[in-house]
Short mmCIF file of C-alpha atoms and ligand atoms in Angstrom, two decimals:
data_model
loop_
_atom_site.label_atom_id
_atom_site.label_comp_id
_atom_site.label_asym_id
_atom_site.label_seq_id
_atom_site.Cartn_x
_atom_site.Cartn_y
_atom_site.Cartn_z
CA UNK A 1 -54.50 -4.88 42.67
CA UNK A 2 -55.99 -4.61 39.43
CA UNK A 3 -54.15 -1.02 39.20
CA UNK A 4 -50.87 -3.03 39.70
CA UNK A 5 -51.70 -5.80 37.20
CA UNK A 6 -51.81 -2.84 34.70
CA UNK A 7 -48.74 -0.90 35.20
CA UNK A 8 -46.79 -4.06 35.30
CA UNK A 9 -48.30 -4.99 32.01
CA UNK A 10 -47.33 -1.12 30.60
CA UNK A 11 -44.21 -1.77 31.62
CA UNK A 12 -43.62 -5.03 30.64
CA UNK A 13 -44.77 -4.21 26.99
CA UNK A 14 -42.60 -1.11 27.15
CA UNK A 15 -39.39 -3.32 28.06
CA UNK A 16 -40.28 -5.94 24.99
CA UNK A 17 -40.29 -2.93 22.55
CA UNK A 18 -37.17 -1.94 23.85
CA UNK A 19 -35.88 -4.91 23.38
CA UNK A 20 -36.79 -5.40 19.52
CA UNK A 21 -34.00 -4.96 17.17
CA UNK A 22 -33.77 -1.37 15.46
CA UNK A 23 -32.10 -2.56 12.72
CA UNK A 24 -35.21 -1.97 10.17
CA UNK A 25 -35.19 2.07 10.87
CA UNK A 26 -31.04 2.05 10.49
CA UNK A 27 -30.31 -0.39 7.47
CA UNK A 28 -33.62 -0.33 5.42
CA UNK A 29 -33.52 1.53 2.38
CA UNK A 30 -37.31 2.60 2.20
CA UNK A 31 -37.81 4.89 -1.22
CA UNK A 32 -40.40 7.39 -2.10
CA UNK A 33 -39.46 6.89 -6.07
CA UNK A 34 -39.48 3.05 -7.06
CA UNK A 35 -36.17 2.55 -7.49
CA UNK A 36 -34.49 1.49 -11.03
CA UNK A 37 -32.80 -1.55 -9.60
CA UNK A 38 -31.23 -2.25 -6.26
CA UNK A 39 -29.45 -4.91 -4.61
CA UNK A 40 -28.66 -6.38 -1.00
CA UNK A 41 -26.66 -9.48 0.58
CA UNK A 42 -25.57 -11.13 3.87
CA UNK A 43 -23.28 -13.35 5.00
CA UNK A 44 -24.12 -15.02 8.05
CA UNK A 45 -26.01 -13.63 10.93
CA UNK A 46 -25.21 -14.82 14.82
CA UNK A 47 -23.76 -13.88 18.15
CA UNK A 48 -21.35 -11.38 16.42
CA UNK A 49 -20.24 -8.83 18.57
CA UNK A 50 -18.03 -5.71 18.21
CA UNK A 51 -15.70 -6.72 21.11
CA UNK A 52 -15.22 -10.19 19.49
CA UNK A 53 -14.10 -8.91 16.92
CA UNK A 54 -10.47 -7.45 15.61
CA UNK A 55 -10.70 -4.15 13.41
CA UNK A 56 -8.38 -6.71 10.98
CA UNK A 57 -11.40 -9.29 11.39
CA UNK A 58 -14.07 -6.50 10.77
CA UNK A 59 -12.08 -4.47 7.64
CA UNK A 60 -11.25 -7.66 6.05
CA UNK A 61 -15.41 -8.85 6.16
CA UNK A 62 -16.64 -5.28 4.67
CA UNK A 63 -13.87 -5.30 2.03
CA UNK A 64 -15.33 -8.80 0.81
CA UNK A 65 -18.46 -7.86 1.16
CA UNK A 66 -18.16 -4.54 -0.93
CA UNK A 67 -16.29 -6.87 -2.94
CA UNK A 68 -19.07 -8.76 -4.14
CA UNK A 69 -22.19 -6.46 -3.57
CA UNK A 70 -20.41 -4.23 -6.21
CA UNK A 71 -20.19 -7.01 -8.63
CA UNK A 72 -23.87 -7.57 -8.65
CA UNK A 73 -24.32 -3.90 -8.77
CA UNK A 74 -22.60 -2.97 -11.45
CA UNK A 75 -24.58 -6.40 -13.36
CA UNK A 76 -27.63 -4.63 -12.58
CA UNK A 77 -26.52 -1.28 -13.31
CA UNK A 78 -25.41 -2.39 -16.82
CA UNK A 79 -28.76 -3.85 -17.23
CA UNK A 80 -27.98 -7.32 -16.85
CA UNK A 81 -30.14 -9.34 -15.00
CA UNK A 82 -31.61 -10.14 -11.21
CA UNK A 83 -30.25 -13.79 -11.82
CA UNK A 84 -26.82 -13.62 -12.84
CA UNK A 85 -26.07 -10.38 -10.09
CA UNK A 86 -27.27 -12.51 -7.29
CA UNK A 87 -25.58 -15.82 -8.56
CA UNK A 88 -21.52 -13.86 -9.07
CA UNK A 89 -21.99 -11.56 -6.14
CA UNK A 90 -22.46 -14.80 -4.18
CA UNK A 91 -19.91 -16.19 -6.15
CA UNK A 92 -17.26 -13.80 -4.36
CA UNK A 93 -18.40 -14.57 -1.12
CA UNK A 94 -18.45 -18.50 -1.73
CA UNK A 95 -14.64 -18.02 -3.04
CA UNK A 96 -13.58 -16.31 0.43
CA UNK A 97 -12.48 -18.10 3.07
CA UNK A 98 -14.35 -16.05 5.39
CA UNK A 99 -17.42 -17.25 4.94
CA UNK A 100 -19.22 -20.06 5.51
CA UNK A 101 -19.84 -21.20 1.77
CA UNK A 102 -17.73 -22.58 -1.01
CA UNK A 103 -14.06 -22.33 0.28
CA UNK A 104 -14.85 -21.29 3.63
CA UNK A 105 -17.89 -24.38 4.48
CA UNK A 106 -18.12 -25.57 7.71
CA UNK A 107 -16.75 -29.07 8.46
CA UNK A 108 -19.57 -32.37 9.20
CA UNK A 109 -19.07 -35.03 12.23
CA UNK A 110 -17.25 -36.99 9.45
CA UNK A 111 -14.99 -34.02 8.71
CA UNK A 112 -16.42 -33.77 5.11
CA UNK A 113 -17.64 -30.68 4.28
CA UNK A 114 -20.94 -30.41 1.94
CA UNK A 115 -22.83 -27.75 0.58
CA UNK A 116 -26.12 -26.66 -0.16
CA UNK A 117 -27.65 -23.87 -2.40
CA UNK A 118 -30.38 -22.01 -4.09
CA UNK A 119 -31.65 -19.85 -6.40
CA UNK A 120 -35.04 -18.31 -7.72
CA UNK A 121 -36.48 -16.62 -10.70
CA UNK A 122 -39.33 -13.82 -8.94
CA UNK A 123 -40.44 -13.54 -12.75
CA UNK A 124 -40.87 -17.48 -13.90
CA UNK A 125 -41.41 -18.56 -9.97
CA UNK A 126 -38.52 -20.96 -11.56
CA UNK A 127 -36.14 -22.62 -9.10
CA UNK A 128 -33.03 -24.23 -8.83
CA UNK A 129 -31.16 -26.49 -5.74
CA UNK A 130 -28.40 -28.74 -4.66
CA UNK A 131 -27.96 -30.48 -1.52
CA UNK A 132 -24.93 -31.94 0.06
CA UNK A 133 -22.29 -31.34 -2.48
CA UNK A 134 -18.64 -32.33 -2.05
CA UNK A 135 -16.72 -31.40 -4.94
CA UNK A 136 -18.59 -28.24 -6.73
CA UNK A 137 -16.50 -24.87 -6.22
CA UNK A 138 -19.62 -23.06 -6.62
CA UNK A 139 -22.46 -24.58 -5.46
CA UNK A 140 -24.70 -21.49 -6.35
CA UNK A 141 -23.53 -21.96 -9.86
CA UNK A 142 -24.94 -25.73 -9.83
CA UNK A 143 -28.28 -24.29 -8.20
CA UNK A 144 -28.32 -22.27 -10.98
CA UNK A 145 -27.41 -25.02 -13.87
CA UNK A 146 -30.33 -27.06 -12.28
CA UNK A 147 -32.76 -24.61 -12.72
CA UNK A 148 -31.68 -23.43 -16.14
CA UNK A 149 -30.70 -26.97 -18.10
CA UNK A 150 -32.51 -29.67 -15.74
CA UNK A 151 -36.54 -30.78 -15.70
CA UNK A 152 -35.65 -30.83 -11.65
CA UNK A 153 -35.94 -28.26 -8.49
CA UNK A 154 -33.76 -30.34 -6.23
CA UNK A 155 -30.55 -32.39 -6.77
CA UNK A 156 -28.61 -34.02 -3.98
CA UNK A 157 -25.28 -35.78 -3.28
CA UNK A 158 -23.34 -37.64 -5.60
CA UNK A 159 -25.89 -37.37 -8.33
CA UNK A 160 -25.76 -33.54 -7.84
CA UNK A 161 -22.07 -33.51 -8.11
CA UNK A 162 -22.24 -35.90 -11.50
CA UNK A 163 -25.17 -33.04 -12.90
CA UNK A 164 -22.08 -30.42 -11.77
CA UNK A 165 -19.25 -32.17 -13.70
CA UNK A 166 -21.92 -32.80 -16.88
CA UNK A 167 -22.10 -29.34 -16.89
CA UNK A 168 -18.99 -28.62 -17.51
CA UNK A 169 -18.98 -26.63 -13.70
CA UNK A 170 -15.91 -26.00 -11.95
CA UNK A 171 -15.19 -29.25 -9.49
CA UNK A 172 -12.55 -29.56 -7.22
CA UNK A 173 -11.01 -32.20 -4.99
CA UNK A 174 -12.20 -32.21 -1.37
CA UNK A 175 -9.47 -30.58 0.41
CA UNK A 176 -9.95 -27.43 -1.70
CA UNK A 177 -12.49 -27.07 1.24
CA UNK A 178 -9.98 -27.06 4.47
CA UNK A 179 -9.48 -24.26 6.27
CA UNK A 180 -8.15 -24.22 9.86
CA UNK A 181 -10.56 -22.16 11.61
CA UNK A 182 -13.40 -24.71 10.19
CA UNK A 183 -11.44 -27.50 11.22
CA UNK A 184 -10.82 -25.98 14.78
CA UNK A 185 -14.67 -25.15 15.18
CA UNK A 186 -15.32 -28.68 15.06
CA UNK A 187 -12.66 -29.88 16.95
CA UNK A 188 -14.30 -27.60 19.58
CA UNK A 189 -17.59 -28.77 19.50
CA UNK A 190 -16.52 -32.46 19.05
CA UNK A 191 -15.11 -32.12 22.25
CA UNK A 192 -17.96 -30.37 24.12
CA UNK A 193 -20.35 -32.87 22.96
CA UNK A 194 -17.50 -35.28 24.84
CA UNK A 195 -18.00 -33.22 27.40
CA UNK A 196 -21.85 -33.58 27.61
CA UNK A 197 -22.36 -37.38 26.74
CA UNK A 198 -19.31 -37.72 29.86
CA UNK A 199 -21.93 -36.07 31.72
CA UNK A 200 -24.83 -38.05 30.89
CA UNK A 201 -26.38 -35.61 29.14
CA UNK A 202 -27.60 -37.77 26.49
CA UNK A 203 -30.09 -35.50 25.17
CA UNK A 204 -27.92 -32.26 24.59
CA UNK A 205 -26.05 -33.66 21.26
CA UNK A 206 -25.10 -31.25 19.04
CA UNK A 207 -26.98 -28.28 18.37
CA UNK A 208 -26.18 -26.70 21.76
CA UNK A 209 -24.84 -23.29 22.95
CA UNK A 210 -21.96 -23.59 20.88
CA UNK A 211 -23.82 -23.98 17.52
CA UNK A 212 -26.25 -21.07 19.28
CA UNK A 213 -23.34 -18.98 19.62
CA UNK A 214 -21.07 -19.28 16.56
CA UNK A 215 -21.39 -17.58 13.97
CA UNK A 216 -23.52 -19.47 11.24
CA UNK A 217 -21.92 -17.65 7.96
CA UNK A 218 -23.82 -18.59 5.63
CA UNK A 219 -24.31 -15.92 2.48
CA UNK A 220 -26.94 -14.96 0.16
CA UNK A 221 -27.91 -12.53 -2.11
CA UNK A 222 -31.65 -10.65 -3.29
CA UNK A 223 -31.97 -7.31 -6.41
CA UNK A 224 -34.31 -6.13 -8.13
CA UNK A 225 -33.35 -5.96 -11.88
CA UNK A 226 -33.89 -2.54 -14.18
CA UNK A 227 -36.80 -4.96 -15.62
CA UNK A 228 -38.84 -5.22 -12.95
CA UNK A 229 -37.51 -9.03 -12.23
CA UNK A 230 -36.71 -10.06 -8.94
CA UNK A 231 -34.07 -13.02 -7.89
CA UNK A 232 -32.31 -14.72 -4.73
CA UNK A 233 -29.83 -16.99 -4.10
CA UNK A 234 -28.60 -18.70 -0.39
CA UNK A 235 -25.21 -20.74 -0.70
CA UNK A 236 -23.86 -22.85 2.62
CA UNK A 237 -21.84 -25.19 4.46
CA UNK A 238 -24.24 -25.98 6.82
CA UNK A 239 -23.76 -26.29 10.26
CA UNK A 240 -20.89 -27.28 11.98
CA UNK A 241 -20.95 -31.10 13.16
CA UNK A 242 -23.60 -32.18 11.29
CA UNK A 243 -24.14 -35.59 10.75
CA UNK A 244 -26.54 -38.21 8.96
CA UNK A 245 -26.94 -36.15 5.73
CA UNK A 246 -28.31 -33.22 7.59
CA UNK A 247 -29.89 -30.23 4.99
CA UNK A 248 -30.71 -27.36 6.48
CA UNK A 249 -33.34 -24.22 4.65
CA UNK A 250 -30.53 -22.71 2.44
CA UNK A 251 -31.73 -25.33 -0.68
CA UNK A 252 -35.15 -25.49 0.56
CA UNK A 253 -37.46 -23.07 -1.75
CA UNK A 254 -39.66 -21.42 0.54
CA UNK A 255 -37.64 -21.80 3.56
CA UNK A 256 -34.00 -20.20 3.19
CA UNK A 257 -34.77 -18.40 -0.42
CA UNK A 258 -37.56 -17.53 -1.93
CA UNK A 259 -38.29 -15.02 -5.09
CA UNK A 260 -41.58 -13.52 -6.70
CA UNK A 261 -42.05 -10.51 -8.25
CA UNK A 262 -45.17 -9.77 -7.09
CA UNK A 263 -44.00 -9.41 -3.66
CA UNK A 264 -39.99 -9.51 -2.95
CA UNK A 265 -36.91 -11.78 -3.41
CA UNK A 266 -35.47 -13.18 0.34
CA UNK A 267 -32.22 -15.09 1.16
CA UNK A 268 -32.50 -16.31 4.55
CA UNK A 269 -29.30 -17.36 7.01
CA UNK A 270 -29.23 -18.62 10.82
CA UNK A 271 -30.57 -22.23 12.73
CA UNK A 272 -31.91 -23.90 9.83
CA UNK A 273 -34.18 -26.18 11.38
CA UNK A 274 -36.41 -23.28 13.09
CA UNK A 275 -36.59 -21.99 8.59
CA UNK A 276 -37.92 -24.84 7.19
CA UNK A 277 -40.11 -25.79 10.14
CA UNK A 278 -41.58 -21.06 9.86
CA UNK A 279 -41.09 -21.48 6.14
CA UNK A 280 -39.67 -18.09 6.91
CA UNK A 281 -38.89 -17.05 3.31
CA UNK A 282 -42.15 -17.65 1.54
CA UNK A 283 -44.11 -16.98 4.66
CA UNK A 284 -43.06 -13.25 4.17
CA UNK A 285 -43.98 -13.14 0.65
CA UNK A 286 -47.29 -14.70 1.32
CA UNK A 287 -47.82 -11.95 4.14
CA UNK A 288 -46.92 -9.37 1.48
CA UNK A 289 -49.14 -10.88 -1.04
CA UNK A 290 -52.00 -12.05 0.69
CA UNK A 291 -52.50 -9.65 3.67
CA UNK A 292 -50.59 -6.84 1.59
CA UNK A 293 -48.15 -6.03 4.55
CA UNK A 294 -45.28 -3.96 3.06
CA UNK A 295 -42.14 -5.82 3.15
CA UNK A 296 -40.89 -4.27 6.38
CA UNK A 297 -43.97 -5.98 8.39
CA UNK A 298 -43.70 -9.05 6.92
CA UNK A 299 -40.50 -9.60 8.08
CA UNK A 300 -40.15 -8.44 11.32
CA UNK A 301 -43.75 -10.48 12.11
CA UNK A 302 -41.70 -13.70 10.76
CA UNK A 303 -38.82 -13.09 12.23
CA UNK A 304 -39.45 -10.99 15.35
CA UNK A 305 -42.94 -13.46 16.24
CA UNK A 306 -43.11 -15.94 14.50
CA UNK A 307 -39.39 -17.17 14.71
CA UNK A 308 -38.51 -16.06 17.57
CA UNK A 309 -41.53 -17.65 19.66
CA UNK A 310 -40.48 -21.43 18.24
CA UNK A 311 -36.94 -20.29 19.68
CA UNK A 312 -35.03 -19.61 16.24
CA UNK A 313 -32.28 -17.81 15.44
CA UNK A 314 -31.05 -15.95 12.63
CA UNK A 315 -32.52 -13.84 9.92
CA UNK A 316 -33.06 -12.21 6.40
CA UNK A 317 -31.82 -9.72 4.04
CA UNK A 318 -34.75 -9.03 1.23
CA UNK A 319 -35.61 -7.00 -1.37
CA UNK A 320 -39.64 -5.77 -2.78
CA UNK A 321 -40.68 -4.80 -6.70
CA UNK A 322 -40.06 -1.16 -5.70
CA UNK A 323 -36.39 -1.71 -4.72
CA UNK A 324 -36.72 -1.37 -1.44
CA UNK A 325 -34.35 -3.44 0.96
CA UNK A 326 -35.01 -5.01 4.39
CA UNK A 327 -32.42 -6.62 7.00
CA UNK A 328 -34.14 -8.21 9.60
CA UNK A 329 -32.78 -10.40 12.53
CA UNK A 330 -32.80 -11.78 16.22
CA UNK A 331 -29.42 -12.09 16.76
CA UNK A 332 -26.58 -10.11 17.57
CA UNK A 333 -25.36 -9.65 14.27
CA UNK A 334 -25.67 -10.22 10.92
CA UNK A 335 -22.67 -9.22 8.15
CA UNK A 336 -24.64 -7.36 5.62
CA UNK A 337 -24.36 -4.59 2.37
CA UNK A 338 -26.99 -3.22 0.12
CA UNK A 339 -26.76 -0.71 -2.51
CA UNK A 340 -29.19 1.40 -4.53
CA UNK A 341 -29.32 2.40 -7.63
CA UNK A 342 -27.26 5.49 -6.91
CA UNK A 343 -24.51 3.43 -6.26
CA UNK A 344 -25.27 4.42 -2.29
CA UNK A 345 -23.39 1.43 -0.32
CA UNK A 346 -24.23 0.52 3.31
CA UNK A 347 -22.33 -1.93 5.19
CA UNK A 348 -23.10 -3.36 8.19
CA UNK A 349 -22.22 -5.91 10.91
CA UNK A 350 -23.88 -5.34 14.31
CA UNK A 351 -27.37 -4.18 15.75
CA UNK A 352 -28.11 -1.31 15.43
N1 LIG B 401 -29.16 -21.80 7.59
C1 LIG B 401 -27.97 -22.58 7.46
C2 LIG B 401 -28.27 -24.02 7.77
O1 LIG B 401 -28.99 -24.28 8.73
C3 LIG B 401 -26.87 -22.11 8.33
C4 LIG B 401 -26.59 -20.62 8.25
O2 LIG B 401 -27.42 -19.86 7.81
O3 LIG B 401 -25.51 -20.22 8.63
O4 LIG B 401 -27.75 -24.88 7.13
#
């Protein structure tokens, strides 16, 4: 009996490693040299999956995401700093319509759409954030205004947007924000939330299978500057259908962005909630600091344990002080690009 006990446990623990991603062996960019800069990004991580998706679909997402990783490379490459490559490589992405920041947010219940974003300084521990935006182009570029010319971390709503127009920031009217496919996502989920409440289901609002299974699309950004200075930055609509002034981790410092150059610079992406309630971007730097796991452990114990046992999904893209870059996730997919500072580009989109 006992016998039994343990070859059902051997197998059982045999089945769970199986099961964990690969991704870290296949799309980690470990180097033996410390590398002069380097520089990595995601936009959105979810159920993403190769027969979902059109080769149209899939060349049009790496093109934008070369797009912009090669705008923060060649930043970095030019010796400009951590800070400005993450905040204009996000820029590109938050001008797309394919993502789900700037242009291409998400739409509320109210069929507003508003934006949060973050940035953070791995050299000054400096940090700037905005929450529920409505009229800012660039929200990233407001994170960044707050941290640079404001005595405050965190600005929200319409006192964010006056800071923005102070600034002299790019603003724009709401419907710069409409796109069909956003709209249509939350006509979809409107109506299965119908559905449910029809059904009694009183309990099963919102965040159900259909937020589970769409694809979040949120992007963010982490380098490593030719100084030694690490940065990230996390820009978002949200999630679809939310309601009541709902902020999710991508402004919260600590939970969807974190930077310190003693340890790494982390954008994080995916169920918001299960980040700020992990603090999944500092808890990795504090692993790496603290118990002086390399960047690679910290994040797959956050997001493969930690995360995944409060029933979270999502995950990060990260960089250390030595250049080295880490994607790390538990779902499907997760759009992603780094480069190094040989100008090596990997793009990626599924598990590996
Ligand atoms: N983390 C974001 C949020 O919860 C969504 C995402 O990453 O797509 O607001």
């Amino acid at each position: 009996m006992k016998k039994l006990a343990y070859l059902v446990s051997i197998l059982l623990i045999f089945t769970s490693c199986k099961n964990e991603s690969k991704l870290p062996t296949e799309n980690v960019q470990q180097h033996k040299a410390k590398q002069a800069f380097s520089i990595i990004i995601h936009g959105g991580a979810g159920t993403i999956l190769k027969e979902n998706m059109s080769a149209e679909k899939e060349a049009a997402y790496k093109a934008t995401l070369e797009e912009a990783i090669k705008v923060g490379y060649n930043i970095l490459k030019h010796g400009g700093s951590s800070l400005d490559a993450v905040q204009k490589t996000i820029n590109v992405m938050e001008d797309s319509p394919l993502f789900n920041a700037g242009k291409g947010a998400v739409f509320t219940n109210a069929g507003t759409n508003e934006h949060d974003a973050s940035i953070m300084d791995g050299k000054t521990l400096n940090a700037g954030a905005s929450a529920g935006t409505t009229t800012v182009k660039n929200p990233i570029n407001l994170a960044r205004a707050i941290m640079d010319n404001s005595p405050h971390v965190m600005l929200s709503g319409n006192g964010a947007n006056t800071f923005a127009k102070e600034q002299g920031l790019q603003m724009v009217t709401p419907d710069y924000f409409y796109t069909e496919k956003r709209h249509k996502s939350l006509e979809k989920i409107k109506e299965s939330e119908k559905l449910e409440l029809d059904h009694d289901d009183k309990t099963a609002f919102f965040y159900d299978e259909d937020i589970k299974n769409s694809k979040f699309g949120t992007v963010g950004c982490a380098a490593l500057d030719k100084n030694g200075n690490l940065a990230a930055g996390t820009s978002t609509g949200g999630m679809t259908n939310k309601r009541w002034g709902r902020i999710g981790d991508s402004p919260i410092i600590g939970a969807g962005t974190y930077a310190n150059n003693n340890t790494c610079a982390i954008s994080c992406t995916g169920w918001g909630e299960y980040f700020i309630r992990a603090m999944v971007a500092h808890d990795i730097s504090a692993l790496m600091e603290y118990k002086h796991l390399s960047l690679q452990e910290a994040a797959k114990e956050v997001i493969q344990n930690k995360l995944s046992n409060l029933g979270g999904t999502g995950g990060i893209i990260a960089v250390d002080k030595n250049g080295n870059m880490v994607a790390e996730f538990n779902t499907a997919g997760m759009y992603r690009a780094t480069m190094n500072d040989k100008g090596e580009l990997l793009i990626d989109i599924y598990k590996n």
